[in-house]
Coordinates of C-alpha atoms and ligand atoms in Angstrom, one line a residue:
S1 CA -8.5 43.9 -32.6
S2 CA -6.2 46.4 -30.7
T3 CA -5.5 49.9 -31.7
N4 CA -3.1 52.4 -30.3
L5 CA -1.6 50.0 -27.8
P6 CA 2.0 50.4 -26.7
T7 CA 4.5 47.6 -27.6
K8 CA 6.3 47.7 -24.2
M9 CA 5.0 47.6 -20.7
R10 CA 6.4 47.3 -17.1
A11 CA 6.1 44.0 -15.3
A12 CA 7.2 42.8 -11.9
N13 CA 9.2 39.8 -12.8
I14 CA 11.5 37.2 -11.5
T15 CA 14.2 35.4 -13.6
E16 CA 15.1 33.1 -10.6
Q17 CA 13.5 32.0 -7.4
G18 CA 14.8 33.1 -4.0
D19 CA 14.8 36.0 -1.4
F20 CA 12.9 39.1 -2.0
D21 CA 15.6 40.8 -4.1
V22 CA 14.9 38.6 -7.1
I23 CA 11.8 40.8 -7.7
Q24 CA 12.4 43.3 -10.4
V25 CA 10.3 45.6 -12.6
R26 CA 11.4 44.9 -16.2
E27 CA 10.2 46.0 -19.6
L28 CA 8.4 43.4 -21.4
D29 CA 6.3 43.0 -24.5
V30 CA 2.7 43.8 -24.3
P31 CA 1.1 40.5 -24.8
K32 CA -1.3 39.7 -27.8
P33 CA -4.6 37.9 -26.8
A34 CA -4.8 34.7 -28.5
Q35 CA -8.1 32.8 -29.3
G36 CA -10.4 33.0 -26.4
Q37 CA -8.3 35.5 -24.4
V38 CA -8.8 39.0 -23.4
L39 CA -6.1 41.8 -22.8
Y40 CA -6.9 44.3 -20.1
K41 CA -5.0 47.4 -18.8
V42 CA -4.4 46.8 -15.2
D43 CA -5.4 49.3 -12.3
Y44 CA -4.9 47.2 -9.3
G45 CA -3.2 43.9 -8.6
G46 CA -4.1 41.9 -5.4
V47 CA -1.4 40.5 -3.3
N48 CA -1.7 37.0 -2.1
M49 CA 0.4 34.5 -0.3
W50 CA 0.6 32.7 -3.4
D51 CA 2.9 35.3 -4.9
T52 CA 5.4 34.8 -2.0
Y53 CA 5.4 30.8 -2.7
A54 CA 6.0 31.6 -6.4
R55 CA 8.9 33.9 -5.5
S56 CA 10.5 31.8 -2.7
G57 CA 10.2 28.3 -4.5
V58 CA 7.4 26.7 -2.4
Y59 CA 5.6 26.6 -5.8
K60 CA 7.3 26.2 -9.1
P61 CA 5.8 28.2 -11.8
G62 CA 7.8 28.5 -15.2
I63 CA 10.6 30.9 -15.1
P64 CA 10.8 33.9 -16.0
F65 CA 7.5 34.6 -14.3
T66 CA 5.6 37.8 -13.8
L67 CA 4.0 37.9 -10.4
G68 CA 0.5 38.7 -9.5
N69 CA -2.2 36.2 -9.9
E70 CA -5.2 38.6 -9.3
S71 CA -5.8 42.0 -11.0
A72 CA -8.5 44.2 -12.3
G73 CA -8.7 47.0 -15.0
E74 CA -10.2 47.8 -18.3
V75 CA -10.4 45.7 -21.5
V76 CA -8.3 46.9 -24.4
A77 CA -8.3 44.0 -26.8
V78 CA -10.0 40.6 -27.3
G79 CA -8.8 37.5 -29.2
E80 CA -10.8 35.6 -31.7
G81 CA -13.9 33.9 -30.7
V82 CA -14.4 35.8 -27.4
E83 CA -18.0 36.7 -26.7
G84 CA -19.3 38.9 -24.1
F85 CA -16.3 41.3 -23.6
K86 CA -15.5 44.3 -25.5
A87 CA -12.9 47.2 -25.2
G88 CA -13.9 49.5 -22.2
D89 CA -15.5 46.8 -20.1
K90 CA -14.3 46.8 -16.5
V91 CA -13.1 43.5 -15.6
A92 CA -11.2 41.2 -13.0
A93 CA -9.4 37.9 -13.2
Y94 CA -7.2 35.7 -11.4
T95 CA -4.6 34.3 -13.5
T96 CA -1.5 32.0 -13.1
G97 CA 0.8 35.2 -12.8
G98 CA 1.0 38.2 -15.1
G99 CA -1.1 40.5 -12.9
F100 CA 1.5 42.9 -11.7
A101 CA 2.1 44.4 -15.2
D102 CA 0.6 47.4 -17.2
Y103 CA -1.3 44.9 -19.2
C104 CA -2.6 41.2 -18.3
I105 CA -4.0 38.5 -20.4
A106 CA -6.8 36.3 -19.2
P107 CA -8.9 33.7 -20.7
A108 CA -12.4 34.9 -21.2
D109 CA -13.7 31.9 -19.2
K110 CA -11.8 33.2 -16.2
L111 CA -12.8 36.9 -16.5
V112 CA -15.6 38.6 -14.8
K113 CA -17.2 41.8 -15.8
L114 CA -17.7 44.0 -12.9
P115 CA -21.3 44.8 -12.0
E116 CA -22.3 48.5 -12.0
G117 CA -20.9 50.4 -9.0
T118 CA -18.1 47.8 -8.3
S119 CA -14.7 49.5 -8.7
T120 CA -11.6 47.9 -10.2
R121 CA -10.0 48.4 -6.6
D122 CA -12.7 46.4 -4.8
A123 CA -12.5 43.8 -7.4
A124 CA -8.9 43.3 -7.0
T125 CA -9.4 43.3 -3.3
V126 CA -12.0 40.5 -3.1
L127 CA -12.0 38.3 -6.2
L128 CA -9.4 35.6 -5.4
Q129 CA -9.8 35.4 -1.7
G130 CA -13.5 35.9 -1.9
L131 CA -14.0 33.1 -4.4
T132 CA -11.8 30.9 -2.2
A133 CA -13.8 31.7 0.9
L134 CA -17.2 31.2 -1.0
T135 CA -16.3 28.0 -2.7
F136 CA -14.7 26.4 0.4
V137 CA -17.6 27.1 2.7
K138 CA -19.9 25.3 0.1
E139 CA -17.9 22.7 -1.1
A140 CA -14.9 21.8 1.0
H141 CA -17.1 21.9 4.0
E142 CA -20.7 23.0 3.8
V143 CA -21.1 25.5 6.6
K144 CA -24.6 25.4 8.3
P145 CA -26.4 27.2 10.9
G146 CA -25.4 26.1 14.5
Q147 CA -22.0 24.6 13.5
F148 CA -18.8 25.7 15.2
I149 CA -16.3 26.7 12.7
L150 CA -12.7 27.5 13.3
I151 CA -10.6 29.9 11.1
H152 CA -6.9 30.1 11.6
A153 CA -5.2 33.4 10.7
A154 CA -8.7 35.1 11.0
A155 CA -7.5 38.6 10.5
G156 CA -5.8 37.8 7.3
G157 CA -7.0 38.5 3.7
L158 CA -8.7 35.3 3.4
G159 CA -9.5 34.9 7.1
L160 CA -11.5 38.1 7.3
L161 CA -13.8 37.0 4.4
L162 CA -14.2 33.3 5.8
V163 CA -15.2 34.9 9.1
Q164 CA -17.9 37.0 7.6
L165 CA -19.2 34.2 5.3
C166 CA -19.4 31.8 8.1
K167 CA -21.4 34.2 10.2
H168 CA -23.7 34.9 7.3
L169 CA -24.2 31.3 7.0
G170 CA -25.2 31.0 10.7
A171 CA -22.2 29.4 12.2
T172 CA -20.6 30.1 15.5
V173 CA -17.2 31.3 14.5
I174 CA -13.9 30.9 16.4
G175 CA -10.8 32.6 15.0
T176 CA -7.2 32.4 15.8
T177 CA -4.8 35.2 15.4
S178 CA -1.1 36.0 16.6
T179 CA -1.8 39.3 18.3
Q180 CA -4.5 41.0 20.3
E181 CA -4.7 43.8 17.7
K182 CA -5.5 41.3 14.9
A183 CA -8.0 39.6 17.5
D184 CA -9.9 42.8 17.7
I185 CA -10.0 43.2 13.9
A186 CA -11.4 39.6 13.5
K187 CA -14.0 40.2 16.3
K188 CA -15.1 43.4 14.5
A189 CA -15.6 41.4 11.5
G190 CA -17.9 39.2 13.3
A191 CA -16.1 36.2 15.1
D192 CA -17.7 35.2 18.1
H193 CA -14.4 34.1 19.9
V194 CA -10.9 34.9 19.0
L195 CA -7.9 32.9 20.6
L196 CA -4.4 33.9 20.4
Y197 CA -2.2 31.1 19.2
G198 CA 1.6 30.6 19.3
E199 CA 4.1 29.2 21.8
G200 CA 2.8 28.0 25.1
R201 CA -0.8 28.7 24.3
D202 CA -3.4 26.0 24.9
I203 CA -6.1 26.9 22.5
V204 CA -7.4 23.3 22.3
S205 CA -8.8 23.3 25.8
E206 CA -10.2 26.8 25.3
I207 CA -12.0 25.3 22.1
Y208 CA -13.4 22.5 24.1
K209 CA -14.8 25.0 26.7
I210 CA -16.5 27.1 24.0
T211 CA -17.8 24.1 22.0
G212 CA -19.0 21.9 24.9
G213 CA -19.6 18.1 24.3
E214 CA -17.8 15.1 25.8
G215 CA -15.0 12.9 24.8
I216 CA -14.6 12.7 21.0
D217 CA -17.7 14.9 20.4
R218 CA -16.2 18.1 21.7
G219 CA -14.5 20.5 19.4
V220 CA -15.4 22.3 16.1
H221 CA -17.2 20.8 13.2
A222 CA -14.5 22.1 10.8
V223 CA -11.4 24.0 10.6
F224 CA -10.2 26.2 7.7
D225 CA -6.4 26.2 8.2
G226 CA -4.1 28.3 5.8
V227 CA -1.3 28.3 8.4
G228 CA -0.2 24.7 7.6
K229 CA 2.8 23.2 9.2
D230 CA 2.4 24.9 12.5
T231 CA -1.2 24.1 13.1
F232 CA -2.1 21.0 11.3
D233 CA -1.2 18.5 14.1
M234 CA -3.3 20.6 16.5
D235 CA -6.3 20.5 14.1
F236 CA -6.8 16.8 14.8
D237 CA -7.4 17.6 18.6
L238 CA -9.7 20.4 18.0
V239 CA -12.2 19.0 15.6
R240 CA -15.1 16.8 16.9
R241 CA -16.0 13.3 15.7
K242 CA -16.9 13.3 11.9
G243 CA -15.3 16.7 11.6
T244 CA -13.5 18.1 8.6
I245 CA -10.0 19.5 8.4
I246 CA -9.6 21.9 5.4
T247 CA -5.9 22.5 5.0
L248 CA -5.8 25.3 2.4
G249 CA -2.3 26.9 2.6
N250 CA 1.3 27.0 3.7
A251 CA 1.7 30.2 5.6
S252 CA 4.1 28.6 8.0
G253 CA 5.2 26.1 5.6
P254 CA 3.8 23.0 3.8
V255 CA 2.1 20.2 5.7
P256 CA 4.2 17.1 5.7
P257 CA 2.9 13.7 4.9
F258 CA 0.7 12.0 7.5
A259 CA -0.8 8.4 7.8
P260 CA -4.5 8.1 6.9
L261 CA -5.0 5.9 10.1
K262 CA -4.7 9.2 12.0
L263 CA -8.2 9.9 10.8
A264 CA -9.7 6.7 12.4
P265 CA -10.2 7.7 16.0
K266 CA -12.8 10.3 15.1
N267 CA -13.7 9.4 11.7
L268 CA -12.3 12.6 10.4
K269 CA -12.2 14.0 6.9
V270 CA -9.1 16.0 5.6
C271 CA -9.2 17.8 2.3
R272 CA -6.7 20.0 0.5
P273 CA -8.6 22.2 -2.0
V274 CA -7.4 24.9 -4.2
L275 CA -9.6 27.5 -5.8
N276 CA -9.0 26.6 -9.3
Q277 CA -10.7 23.2 -9.2
Y278 CA -13.9 24.7 -7.7
V279 CA -14.3 27.2 -10.5
H280 CA -12.9 25.0 -13.3
T281 CA -15.8 25.5 -15.8
R282 CA -16.9 28.8 -17.2
E283 CA -20.3 28.3 -15.6
E284 CA -18.8 27.6 -12.0
F285 CA -16.7 30.7 -12.4
Q286 CA -19.4 33.0 -13.5
T287 CA -21.9 31.8 -11.1
Y288 CA -19.6 32.0 -8.0
S289 CA -18.2 35.4 -9.2
T290 CA -21.7 36.8 -9.6
E291 CA -22.7 35.5 -6.1
L292 CA -19.4 36.9 -4.6
F293 CA -20.1 40.5 -6.0
K294 CA -23.6 40.4 -4.8
L295 CA -22.6 39.6 -1.3
V296 CA -20.3 42.6 -1.3
K297 CA -23.0 44.8 -2.8
D298 CA -25.6 43.5 -0.3
G299 CA -23.1 44.5 2.6
H300 CA -22.7 40.8 3.8
L301 CA -18.9 41.0 2.9
K302 CA -17.0 44.1 4.1
L303 CA -13.7 44.6 2.4
A304 CA -10.6 45.7 4.5
V305 CA -7.5 46.9 2.8
H306 CA -4.2 46.9 4.8
A307 CA -2.4 49.1 2.3
E308 CA -1.6 50.1 -1.3
Y309 CA 1.9 49.6 -2.5
P310 CA 3.5 51.5 -5.6
F311 CA 4.1 49.6 -8.6
T312 CA 7.8 49.6 -8.3
A313 CA 10.4 46.7 -7.5
D314 CA 10.6 48.2 -3.9
G315 CA 6.7 48.4 -3.8
V316 CA 6.2 44.9 -4.7
K317 CA 9.1 43.7 -2.5
Q318 CA 7.7 45.5 0.5
A319 CA 4.3 44.0 0.0
Q320 CA 5.7 40.5 0.0
K321 CA 7.9 41.4 3.1
D322 CA 5.0 42.6 5.0
I323 CA 2.5 39.7 4.2
T324 CA 5.1 37.2 5.3
S325 CA 6.1 39.1 8.4
R326 CA 2.6 38.6 9.8
K327 CA 2.2 42.3 10.2
T328 CA -0.8 42.8 7.9
S329 CA -4.5 42.3 8.2
G330 CA -6.8 42.4 5.3
K331 CA -5.9 42.9 1.7
L332 CA -2.7 44.3 0.2
L333 CA -2.8 45.9 -3.1
I334 CA -0.4 47.0 -6.0
K335 CA -1.6 50.3 -7.5
V336 CA -0.5 49.7 -11.1
A337 CA -2.2 52.6 -12.7
Ligands
LIG1 P1 -2.9 36.3 4.8 O1 -3.4 37.8 4.7 O2 -3.8 35.4 5.7 O3 -1.5 36.5 5.5 C1 -1.0 35.3 6.0 C2 -1.3 35.1 7.6 O4 -0.9 33.8 7.9 C3 -0.6 36.1 8.3 O5 -1.1 37.4 8.5 C4 -0.5 35.3 9.7 O6 -1.6 35.6 10.6 C5 -0.6 33.8 9.4 N1 0.6 33.1 9.6 C6 0.7 32.2 10.6 N2 2.0 31.6 10.6 C7 2.7 32.4 9.6 C8 4.0 32.4 9.3 N3 5.0 31.6 9.8 N4 4.5 33.3 8.3 C9 3.6 34.1 7.7 N5 2.2 34.0 8.0 C10 1.8 33.2 9.0 O7 -2.7 35.7 3.5 P2 -3.8 35.3 2.3 O8 -5.2 35.7 2.7 O9 -3.3 35.5 1.0 O10 -3.7 33.6 2.5 C11 -4.1 32.9 3.7 C12 -3.9 31.5 3.5 O11 -4.7 31.0 2.4 C13 -2.5 31.2 2.9 O12 -2.0 30.0 3.4 C14 -2.8 31.0 1.3 O13 -1.9 30.2 0.6 C15 -4.2 30.3 1.4 N6 -4.9 30.5 0.3 C16 -5.3 29.3 -0.4 C17 -6.0 29.3 -1.6 C18 -6.3 27.9 -2.2 O14 -6.9 28.0 -3.3 N7 -6.2 26.8 -1.5 C19 -6.4 30.5 -2.2 C20 -6.0 31.7 -1.3 C21 -5.3 31.7 -0.2 P3 -1.4 35.6 12.2 O15 -0.4 36.8 12.4 O16 -2.6 36.0 12.7 O17 -1.0 34.2 12.5

């Protein structure tokens, strides 16, 4: 049911994986929504570390591939059997690619209608990282009042949202960042303590001081770790007995295999969740999305945008360069329309 749609569109696309220069903006066909799918005109795409993994080869999406796994805009056509969406609705989705394009397809099950007063810019800023933060603090480790929670890369896109949610849930939040400037940003977002990590810095003993306790009962109750390779070993020292390590990303590289016996000295748990499996059903996705937008509306989650980048090959490349060079804090957006 589409009228007056162009047949061609721009898309930030890769035909091979590799360095930043594989990113191009090409002319592709405007996709047609199949059964159960919705086509929307994109206003904003949200940039995630995921895009850089898909471009570099850490992850293996099918090639050719259109980058952008989060975007927001306005519905222009719906496929057969779609209920609850119509042309003109403002929506947002996270998708396996396709978001950095003039038009994007999403299954209706994974599309959220924006509540009154929520802009497409805000939606593209918060949807993916916000759903990740929200589902992880409930399901990967249930954050409770009085717990000590450590968040690595606390001034990042996901990090700033995790900091605010954990504070909202009553935890004492410790963050790590690479620079003092980022530490100040994480503190402003609500972190009780922020430690600078990196070469020669002993953050483990600082965490013992903050958390108190003796022997294996000192340290945090859980650590949310999107840094990966560089921090994973240290996580075993800084969590307390019966604590949880949530390894959730590869910003410094993927975590190598480890022996389960490493968990025994403190009866630790390790989990490696991805957002998708927490919002697998339509009901899960809609329930969490509704809760997320309410948290934003009620002021419990403040959104921070690092920068908007133009929808050109150079713009998309620059966004990936910036997010991987550790210079950014908060969300990076591609302004598509
Ligand atoms: P961020 O905005 O957090 O950017 C990445 C941050 O990681 C940097 O700012 C930097 O902060 C830190 N970092 C540490 N070491 C490195 C390194 N060697 N190279 C680059 N960055 C480094 O990105 P996102 O919010 O998009 O993602 C954060 C993490 O969460 C990523 O690992 C991502 O994959 C993961 N994620 C996982 C999801 C899931 O479903 N499991 C969903 C969404 C995100 P600093 O300078 O302070 O160290």
